[in-house]
XYZ file of C-alpha atoms in Angstrom:
598
model
C 0.000 0.000 0.000
C 2.928 2.298 0.584
C 3.864 1.991 -3.106
C 0.307 2.799 -4.121
C 0.263 5.881 -1.922
C 3.512 7.033 -3.539
C 1.937 6.582 -6.976
C -0.967 8.799 -5.990
C 1.363 11.511 -4.739
C 3.486 11.380 -7.880
C 0.551 11.327 -10.282
C -1.317 14.006 -8.378
C 1.704 16.295 -8.212
C 2.429 15.920 -11.916
C -1.196 16.576 -12.805
C -1.548 19.579 -10.560
C 1.710 21.227 -11.564
C 0.950 20.736 -15.259
C -2.509 22.203 -14.915
C -1.929 24.964 -12.406
C 1.589 26.246 -12.924
C 0.204 29.720 -13.788
C -1.619 29.833 -10.433
C 1.288 28.618 -8.341
C 3.371 31.758 -8.659
C 1.816 33.564 -5.725
C -0.854 36.150 -5.104
C -2.018 38.059 -8.137
C -0.560 35.642 -10.696
C -2.307 35.527 -14.021
C -4.362 32.378 -14.456
C -4.627 30.141 -17.478
C -7.897 28.503 -18.437
C -6.068 25.855 -20.479
C -5.977 22.429 -18.898
C -9.261 20.740 -19.659
C -7.522 18.050 -21.727
C -5.046 17.443 -18.923
C -7.928 16.886 -16.522
C -9.829 14.634 -18.908
C -6.777 12.395 -19.374
C -6.012 12.125 -15.683
C -8.817 9.699 -14.889
C -7.436 7.025 -17.235
C -4.001 7.400 -15.647
C -5.499 7.012 -12.204
C -7.484 3.902 -13.152
C -4.382 2.273 -14.586
C -2.034 3.153 -11.750
C -4.439 1.904 -9.094
C -5.752 -1.231 -10.780
C -4.503 -3.304 -7.861
C -6.902 -1.525 -5.504
C -10.433 -2.925 -5.414
C -13.460 -0.693 -5.274
C -14.971 -3.258 -2.961
C -18.288 -5.049 -3.198
C -21.098 -2.739 -4.220
C -23.699 -4.893 -2.527
C -25.742 -1.936 -1.314
C -27.409 0.680 -3.443
C -25.049 3.557 -4.157
C -25.906 6.747 -2.283
C -25.041 10.347 -3.158
C -23.344 12.062 -0.216
C -22.512 15.668 0.631
C -19.063 16.917 1.682
C -18.623 20.199 3.534
C -15.679 22.363 4.611
C -16.156 25.481 6.759
C -13.221 27.881 7.221
C -10.695 25.122 6.690
C -12.407 22.590 8.941
C -13.822 19.516 7.235
C -17.189 18.586 8.698
C -17.205 15.000 10.084
C -19.186 12.479 8.080
C -21.336 9.641 9.434
C -22.271 6.954 6.912
C -23.644 3.435 6.952
C -20.845 0.904 7.403
C -19.619 -0.617 4.146
C -21.704 1.833 2.119
C -21.051 2.441 -1.571
C -21.448 6.099 -2.486
C -20.723 8.791 -5.037
C -20.153 12.481 -4.333
C -23.351 14.431 -4.975
C -22.456 17.705 -3.302
C -19.356 19.666 -2.262
C -19.616 22.888 -0.258
C -16.477 24.808 0.712
C -16.689 28.162 2.457
C -14.051 30.542 3.756
C -14.734 33.827 5.557
C -13.202 36.711 7.484
C -14.466 39.776 9.332
C -13.409 43.305 8.387
C -13.997 46.827 9.661
C -13.283 48.655 6.408
C -14.908 48.448 2.994
C -12.332 46.552 0.947
C -14.734 44.486 -1.132
C -13.449 40.914 -0.913
C -9.729 41.748 -1.049
C -9.127 40.183 2.345
C -9.859 36.746 0.915
C -6.726 37.066 -1.218
C -4.652 37.453 1.943
C -6.275 35.173 4.486
C -8.075 31.854 4.594
C -8.458 28.829 2.372
C -8.849 30.792 -0.857
C -5.837 33.082 -0.362
C -3.687 33.386 -3.482
C -5.883 31.121 -5.607
C -5.759 33.721 -8.348
C -8.017 36.677 -7.640
C -7.088 38.782 -10.645
C -10.128 39.868 -12.619
C -12.555 39.750 -9.699
C -15.363 42.281 -10.008
C -18.627 43.335 -8.403
C -21.545 42.080 -10.482
C -24.664 42.455 -8.295
C -25.779 43.871 -4.968
C -28.921 43.799 -2.873
C -30.218 44.993 0.468
C -32.251 42.837 2.816
C -35.719 44.346 3.220
C -35.731 43.859 7.007
C -33.214 45.473 9.349
C -31.154 43.343 11.726
C -29.753 44.120 15.175
C -26.909 46.232 13.756
C -28.913 47.903 11.012
C -29.800 47.165 7.419
C -27.808 44.506 5.604
C -26.265 44.749 2.152
C -24.864 41.891 0.087
C -22.412 42.487 -2.735
C -21.691 39.620 -5.105
C -18.360 39.163 -6.863
C -17.386 36.978 -9.818
C -14.788 36.547 -12.565
C -11.747 35.970 -10.353
C -9.334 33.679 -12.196
C -9.877 30.770 -9.810
C -13.620 30.915 -10.340
C -13.294 30.092 -14.033
C -10.117 28.046 -14.410
C -10.800 24.313 -14.945
C -10.307 22.421 -11.711
C -10.926 18.995 -10.252
C -11.180 17.092 -6.986
C -9.866 13.739 -5.914
C -11.572 11.885 -3.082
C -9.419 9.220 -1.396
C -10.613 6.760 1.256
C -7.839 6.449 3.863
C -7.152 4.737 7.191
C -6.163 6.406 10.454
C -2.577 6.705 9.171
C -3.596 8.384 5.927
C -3.005 5.277 3.818
C -5.365 4.424 0.963
C -8.045 1.847 1.693
C -9.617 1.878 -1.752
C -9.487 3.372 -5.214
C -9.652 7.201 -5.332
C -12.112 8.942 -7.621
C -11.475 12.019 -9.750
C -14.250 14.590 -10.164
C -14.190 17.388 -12.722
C -15.522 20.695 -11.392
C -15.053 22.182 -14.852
C -15.009 25.898 -15.548
C -17.742 28.511 -15.596
C -18.804 27.411 -19.069
C -20.633 24.099 -19.278
C -18.820 21.073 -20.739
C -19.865 17.473 -21.215
C -16.942 16.398 -19.038
C -18.347 18.255 -15.996
C -19.251 15.936 -13.143
C -21.802 18.274 -11.518
C -24.857 19.943 -12.997
C -24.682 22.964 -10.660
C -21.383 24.838 -10.308
C -21.290 28.107 -8.342
C -17.914 29.693 -7.462
C -18.095 33.238 -6.094
C -17.507 35.711 -3.299
C -19.788 37.899 -1.191
C -19.216 40.977 0.923
C -21.800 41.403 3.683
C -22.300 44.835 5.266
C -24.289 44.530 8.490
C -24.656 48.104 9.804
C -26.065 50.154 6.937
C -27.989 53.258 7.975
C -30.903 52.620 5.620
C -31.980 50.071 3.020
C -30.058 52.053 0.385
C -27.175 53.704 2.263
C -24.150 52.101 3.946
C -22.173 55.292 4.578
C -20.089 54.969 7.750
C -20.494 51.205 8.004
C -17.824 49.332 9.983
C -19.108 45.773 10.188
C -18.266 43.571 7.205
C -17.949 39.882 6.417
C -16.123 38.578 3.347
C -16.952 35.115 2.033
C -15.559 32.846 -0.632
C -17.951 30.096 -1.699
C -17.656 26.922 -3.744
C -20.832 24.984 -4.475
C -20.974 21.802 -6.544
C -24.103 19.683 -6.522
C -26.303 17.274 -8.455
C -23.799 14.739 -9.744
C -24.213 14.079 -13.443
C -24.769 10.587 -14.776
C -21.071 9.814 -15.308
C -20.157 11.061 -11.835
C -22.757 8.797 -10.265
C -20.723 5.885 -11.595
C -17.584 7.071 -9.795
C -18.084 5.260 -6.513
C -16.214 4.494 -3.323
C -17.060 1.514 -1.124
C -15.962 1.805 2.491
C -14.199 -1.031 4.231
C -13.537 -1.531 7.939
C -10.204 0.290 7.766
C -11.596 3.483 6.233
C -11.502 6.284 8.814
C -11.504 9.372 6.620
C -11.894 10.809 3.135
C -9.063 12.974 1.849
C -10.406 15.717 -0.405
C -7.857 17.262 -2.749
C -8.639 20.298 -4.899
C -6.374 21.090 -7.812
C -6.405 24.788 -6.871
C -4.979 23.912 -3.425
C -2.733 21.006 -4.387
C -0.626 20.967 -1.237
C -3.391 21.427 1.338
C -5.924 18.570 1.204
C -8.880 18.413 3.560
C -9.246 15.330 5.740
C -12.890 14.489 6.434
C -13.304 12.177 9.450
C -15.624 9.256 8.713
C -17.643 7.337 11.289
C -19.199 4.121 10.001
C -22.513 3.230 11.630
C -23.052 -0.533 11.717
C -26.810 -0.780 12.150
C -28.495 2.593 11.612
C -32.074 2.919 12.776
C -33.276 4.261 9.434
C -32.556 3.645 5.775
C -31.331 6.104 3.185
C -33.847 7.824 0.905
C -36.788 10.120 1.568
C -40.461 10.328 0.691
C -43.368 12.578 1.616
C -47.027 11.588 1.768
C -49.812 14.144 2.161
C -53.061 12.233 2.573
C -56.544 13.787 2.679
C -58.228 13.106 6.015
C -61.541 14.698 5.043
C -63.438 12.239 2.835
C -64.778 13.516 -0.501
C -68.398 13.237 -1.593
C -69.700 10.050 -3.194
C -68.613 11.223 -6.634
C -65.044 11.735 -5.375
C -65.230 15.525 -5.302
C -65.147 18.229 -2.644
C -67.765 20.956 -2.576
C -66.701 24.616 -2.710
C -66.422 25.979 0.821
C -65.219 22.636 2.292
C -62.466 22.642 4.891
C -60.214 19.811 3.689
C -57.794 18.336 6.224
C -54.567 16.519 5.364
C -52.036 14.422 7.253
C -48.299 14.591 6.546
C -46.114 11.488 6.777
C -42.351 11.535 6.228
C -40.628 8.217 5.483
C -37.206 6.844 4.650
C -36.453 4.970 1.436
C -37.636 1.667 2.924
C -41.007 3.167 3.910
C -40.254 3.541 7.618
C -41.861 6.510 9.378
C -39.484 9.252 10.490
C -41.846 10.561 13.190
C -44.782 9.270 15.244
C -48.254 9.751 13.811
C -49.781 12.918 15.185
C -46.675 15.053 15.525
C -43.473 16.277 13.958
C -40.361 17.354 15.876
C -40.196 20.905 17.215
C -38.052 23.489 15.496
C -35.577 23.406 18.385
C -35.261 19.621 18.123
C -34.459 19.812 14.420
C -32.051 22.755 14.505
C -30.385 22.483 17.894
C -31.224 19.071 19.294
C -30.951 15.418 18.465
C -32.708 14.799 15.151
C -31.784 11.206 14.369
C -34.190 10.717 11.405
C -32.718 13.741 9.579
C -35.925 15.768 9.150
C -35.125 19.327 8.098
C -36.803 22.709 8.592
C -36.049 26.213 7.285
C -32.630 27.269 8.542
C -31.786 30.485 6.695
C -31.821 32.334 10.035
C -28.429 30.707 10.632
C -27.170 29.968 7.115
C -28.579 32.790 4.940
C -29.392 32.024 1.331
C -29.520 34.083 -1.859
C -31.047 33.026 -5.152
C -28.244 31.853 -7.460
C -25.438 33.294 -5.332
C -25.620 31.532 -1.986
C -26.717 28.072 -0.838
C -30.389 27.913 -1.726
C -30.104 24.121 -1.511
C -29.386 24.503 2.204
C -32.518 26.532 3.028
C -34.447 23.269 3.593
C -37.966 24.585 4.056
C -40.679 21.994 4.733
C -43.985 23.351 3.406
C -47.173 22.603 1.508
C -49.463 24.460 -0.892
C -52.799 24.103 -2.632
C -53.444 25.838 -5.937
C -56.264 25.631 -8.445
C -58.145 25.119 -10.492
C -55.406 23.652 -12.663
C -56.629 25.282 -15.855
C -56.228 28.722 -14.233
C -52.768 28.214 -12.709
C -50.507 31.215 -13.311
C -47.855 33.224 -11.425
C -49.033 34.959 -8.261
C -48.067 38.619 -8.184
C -49.802 39.782 -4.993
C -47.272 40.446 -2.240
C -47.693 38.352 0.915
C -46.985 40.644 3.852
C -44.833 39.668 6.829
C -47.826 40.374 9.085
C -49.648 37.557 7.291
C -46.864 35.162 8.265
C -46.932 36.250 11.886
C -50.735 36.175 12.279
C -52.335 33.315 14.280
C -53.671 31.172 11.401
C -51.341 28.300 10.536
C -52.399 28.508 6.882
C -51.917 31.636 4.763
C -54.199 32.588 1.869
C -51.951 34.038 -0.794
C -54.130 34.157 -3.906
C -57.819 34.558 -4.681
C -59.718 34.123 -7.930
C -60.997 37.711 -7.843
C -57.559 39.261 -7.265
C -55.098 36.786 -8.834
C -57.121 34.630 -11.211
C -56.278 31.520 -9.190
C -56.863 30.342 -5.612
C -53.935 29.307 -3.409
C -53.023 28.743 0.223
C -49.841 27.463 1.833
C -48.413 26.524 5.207
C -44.941 25.892 6.554
C -43.811 23.316 9.108
C -43.653 24.517 11.836
C -46.472 26.991 11.120
C -45.175 30.362 9.900
C -46.319 32.229 13.020
C -44.135 29.908 15.134
C -41.297 29.493 12.640
C -40.797 33.148 11.703
C -42.425 34.529 14.843
C -39.828 32.730 16.941
C -37.101 34.779 15.271
C -38.669 37.955 16.716
C -39.115 36.597 20.262
C -36.331 37.020 22.794
C -37.089 33.597 24.269
C -37.909 32.015 20.853
C -40.933 30.329 22.399
C -42.387 29.558 18.987
C -39.434 27.309 18.221
C -40.284 25.096 21.200
C -43.980 24.780 20.275
C -45.390 21.366 19.291
C -45.761 20.732 15.558
C -48.804 18.832 14.316
C -48.711 16.606 11.245
C -52.245 17.640 10.226
C -53.605 20.854 8.757
C -56.584 22.115 6.729
C -57.054 24.086 3.533
C -60.273 26.101 3.288
C -61.742 25.957 -0.186
C -63.461 29.254 -0.987
C -67.280 29.239 -1.303
C -66.941 30.352 -4.918
C -64.171 27.890 -5.824
C -64.154 27.264 -9.546
C -64.646 23.636 -10.582
C -61.615 21.631 -11.617
C -58.495 19.835 -10.399
C -56.593 21.369 -7.476
C -52.946 20.495 -6.819
C -51.687 19.876 -3.276
C -47.889 19.894 -3.200
C -45.590 19.228 -0.246
C -41.827 19.616 -0.432
C -38.984 19.109 2.008
C -35.435 17.927 2.486
C -33.762 15.221 4.556
C -30.117 14.919 5.649
C -29.142 11.496 6.967
C -25.794 9.703 7.258
C -24.147 11.849 4.619
C -27.103 11.987 2.233
C -28.722 15.403 1.637
C -31.724 15.091 -0.700
C -34.984 16.881 -1.544
C -38.378 15.368 -2.237
C -41.679 16.737 -3.513
C -45.076 15.064 -3.711
C -48.092 16.437 -5.581
C -51.562 14.958 -5.248
C -54.759 16.060 -6.956
C -58.209 16.652 -5.521
C -61.337 17.372 -7.509
C -63.413 20.386 -6.534
C -66.955 20.789 -7.827
C -66.556 18.354 -10.717
C -65.156 14.854 -11.281
C -63.767 16.011 -14.622
C -59.975 16.349 -14.393
C -58.574 19.650 -15.671
C -54.967 20.357 -16.653
C -52.629 23.359 -16.532
C -51.709 25.299 -19.645
C -47.964 25.895 -19.462
C -46.422 28.594 -21.641
C -42.778 27.598 -21.095
C -40.618 24.540 -21.709
C -39.192 22.053 -22.436
C -36.731 22.347 -19.556
C -35.246 18.913 -20.223
C -33.372 20.238 -23.255
C -30.810 21.376 -20.656
C -31.991 19.727 -17.443
C -30.842 16.167 -18.079
C -28.015 13.754 -17.263
C -28.332 14.340 -13.524
C -29.829 17.820 -13.765
C -33.454 16.758 -14.220
C -36.058 18.838 -12.404
C -36.925 15.648 -10.529
C -33.460 15.860 -8.902
C -32.462 19.529 -8.643
C -34.114 22.283 -6.621
C -36.993 20.633 -4.715
C -36.967 17.473 -6.863
C -40.215 18.633 -8.441
C -40.771 18.068 -12.148
C -44.393 19.270 -12.054
C -43.896 22.936 -12.903
C -47.588 23.709 -12.454
C -47.151 22.931 -8.762
C -44.748 25.802 -8.001
C -46.678 29.068 -8.036
C -48.419 28.619 -4.663
C -45.178 28.446 -2.690
C -43.418 30.919 -4.959
C -45.338 34.117 -4.395
C -43.606 37.461 -3.727
C -43.106 37.898 0.030
C -42.875 41.252 1.747
C -39.426 40.314 3.036
C -38.342 38.356 -0.081
C -39.763 39.855 -3.237
C -37.867 37.487 -5.546
C -40.166 34.581 -4.692
C -42.012 34.039 -8.014
C -40.631 31.309 -10.245
C -40.432 33.578 -13.306
C -38.201 35.974 -11.325
C -35.886 33.223 -10.168
C -35.701 31.484 -13.533
C -34.871 34.763 -15.306
C -32.306 35.705 -12.679
C -30.527 32.332 -12.579
C -30.359 31.774 -16.319
C -29.267 35.339 -17.082
C -26.409 35.102 -14.549
C -25.219 31.621 -15.446
C -22.590 31.066 -18.132
C -23.730 27.436 -18.209
C -26.949 28.379 -20.003
C -25.815 27.806 -23.556
C -27.949 30.338 -25.454
C -28.398 34.078 -25.136
C -31.001 35.014 -22.499
C -32.425 37.350 -25.151
C -33.611 34.268 -27.065
C -36.911 33.949 -25.224
C -38.027 31.126 -27.498
C -35.532 28.788 -25.826
C -37.992 28.575 -22.912
C -41.149 30.504 -23.881
C -43.572 28.718 -26.193
C -45.745 31.599 -27.352
C -45.339 35.256 -28.263
C -48.061 36.164 -25.786
C -46.141 34.609 -22.899
C -43.494 37.360 -23.070
C -45.891 40.280 -23.350
C -46.808 40.876 -19.717
C -44.450 43.752 -18.987
C -43.469 44.630 -15.428
C -40.328 45.596 -13.565
C -40.151 42.112 -12.086
C -40.465 40.433 -15.481
C -37.852 42.619 -17.161
C -35.364 43.467 -14.427
C -35.065 39.941 -13.106
C -33.105 39.397 -16.320
C -31.902 42.830 -17.440
C -29.526 44.810 -15.214
C -30.410 48.234 -16.609
C -33.012 50.106 -18.568
C -33.049 53.457 -20.452
C -32.905 56.824 -18.700
C -36.477 57.483 -19.828
C -37.566 54.424 -17.861
C -35.608 55.551 -14.813
C -37.432 58.881 -14.981
C -40.837 57.253 -15.359
C -40.520 54.115 -13.225
C -37.693 54.983 -10.838
C -34.114 53.722 -10.500
C -33.250 50.057 -10.160
C -33.125 49.354 -6.434
C -33.520 45.577 -6.332
C -31.361 43.208 -8.377
C -34.168 40.627 -8.505
C -37.282 42.666 -9.380
C -36.078 46.214 -10.042
C -37.929 48.047 -7.297
C -40.418 47.361 -4.528
C -43.859 45.791 -4.496
C -44.889 47.934 -7.474
C -42.513 45.770 -9.517
C -45.258 43.204 -10.120
C -47.757 45.638 -11.598
C -48.321 45.669 -15.362
C -46.273 48.565 -16.765
C -48.067 48.871 -20.070
C -50.163 46.981 -22.533
C -48.912 48.912 -25.555
C -45.108 48.788 -25.248
C -42.783 45.763 -25.359
C -45.110 43.589 -27.403
C -42.002 42.074 -28.958
C -38.555 41.262 -27.592
C -35.473 41.758 -29.797
C -33.786 38.460 -30.715
C -36.570 36.558 -28.926
C -37.222 34.144 -31.761
C -40.961 34.600 -31.206
C-alpha cells in the first residue's frame, strides 16, 4: 500500500503542476484557463495506476453524499458501514471579518482561498435585505470573474485509514469551468464571493459602516450521470476521506468518517400528504369545504421518520438530536440568496394548494410579513378575484411559530409542538376543476442530503380532471443527465405545482418562479444560449408580453434613462424596485422582444 500511496502523490503532483503552474506563482498571478484536456486524461491514468486496488463489493445501493468544509475545517461524516457512495455535493466556504470596505480583497490574503488567483474579480450584483437586523440594514455584494472561479479544476476523493493510507481506489471529479462542458461531473457549479455589510444606515445607504464579512464560496451539486458511476465503497479500515482540490494542491482536507453498523433508518426520503376529510360520493369536494390533510415523512424503505400525530419541534431539528434527519427552514443561521448563496441549504418543509389547474398562473400579490406572523397556521396568498387563481400554503412549523420565533427574545415559537395535520379552506366560490396539493422538504441522513416533492390532486366541484396550460418549456433540453427537475431544486418536475409556494413575500420579493428562472439563467454562463432568445424557454409570443419591472429586471440589469425617470431607478437586483414591480407597466409597449425568436 505504501507503493500505491507514492503513486498517488506522484501522479497528483504531476497533474496539478501541469494544470496549475500559472496559479502557483503567488498572489495576483495571471491564471490560465487551459488544462481541460489534462484533466480529462487524468482519470485514465489514475485507473491504470491503481488497478490493484479494489473498489470493494457494491452490494448496497449507491448513495449520493454531501461533503462540507467550513473555514478550513472539514465537517465529520457519518455513513452506513460498508456503504457504496458517489459524491453528490461539495460545499467549501471561507470567511473573514473586516472593519473597512475593501470588497473581498481580504480573501486574497487570508483563509483557504488566499492566493488562488483573484485577478479579474469584479462586483456584479448587490442587494439589500428588506428587514433590518440588530446592527442595522444589511447589504450583500456579489463578486465573480476571479481567475480561480473560471479556471478548470478537479477534486480527488481518497478513502484512507487512520494513518492516511489508501483503503480503496480514489475517484477524480471534474468541477469544470464557468462554461458548461460534457466532461463536468456536476450539474450545478457556483464559485463566487460575497461581501456582507451589516450596519447600513438605511436600506439604500451604507455610509459609515464598519461591520463587514467577506466570504468565498464553492458549491458543486447534483452529480451528473457519469459522476454517479464514480463510486467508493468503504471497508472496515476506512476512517476518513481525503479531499484534494487542484487549486490547493498541497493542502488537502481530511474528512473524518464514522461508520454506523446498524443505523435505525434507511437512506432515501419520501413525503405523503393524505386527505383526512373524505370527498363526496362522486369523489369531489364541494366549494367551501375545509379539507384536512395528514403529513407522513418516510425513509427509502417506507419507515416513518416521526410518530403519527406530531413532527419534531423546530428546536429539536435545529439544535437538538434529530436522528431521522428531518429538516426545517434554517436560513436564520445559514442565509441564502437566489443563485449566489446556498439555496439548496434553506431546507424549508412546506405545503401548498393551488387551483383550479386550468387557471394556474404566477401569483403577483405580495404576501406581507404580518400575514406570516398572524395566528392562522395557513396563509391565503391568492384569490380568484384578485389573482385569477386560488392558493393557500403553510410551513412546518407553522409560519407564526417558525418566523415569529425569530422575533421573540425567548424564541418560544421554536419550542412549540408541531402537528402533522392541517386544513385548507376551499373558498365558497371555488371554480370547478383539479386542485394540486404539493408538499416539499429535504432530509439529511448519514451523509445523504436530498430533496423530495409530492403532488396529489383533488377534484373540486366536478369529477372532470382539468390540466394546466404551461407557456414555457421544455426544460429537459438542458436539465438532463443528472440535472433533471426531478433531482435539482426541490426534486419537483411538475412545474404547475410551483406558483403557490413561490409568491412574492414582503421580506423576499424574488419569490415568483419567473423571477428566479430569469435571474438564474441570465447570470449563469452554463446556459448555452443568449437570455435574449426567449423562445428557448417561452412557447408563445403572448407569454413574453406581460411587462413589469419584475419580469424585465429579473433578467436585465439596466433600462433606459427614460424608464428611470418614469418608473424609478433600479433598487432591487431581482425585481427592479419594490412591491410595485409586479404591476403591469403597459399593454402597448414591449409587445415584442429583440432576438426573442418569437
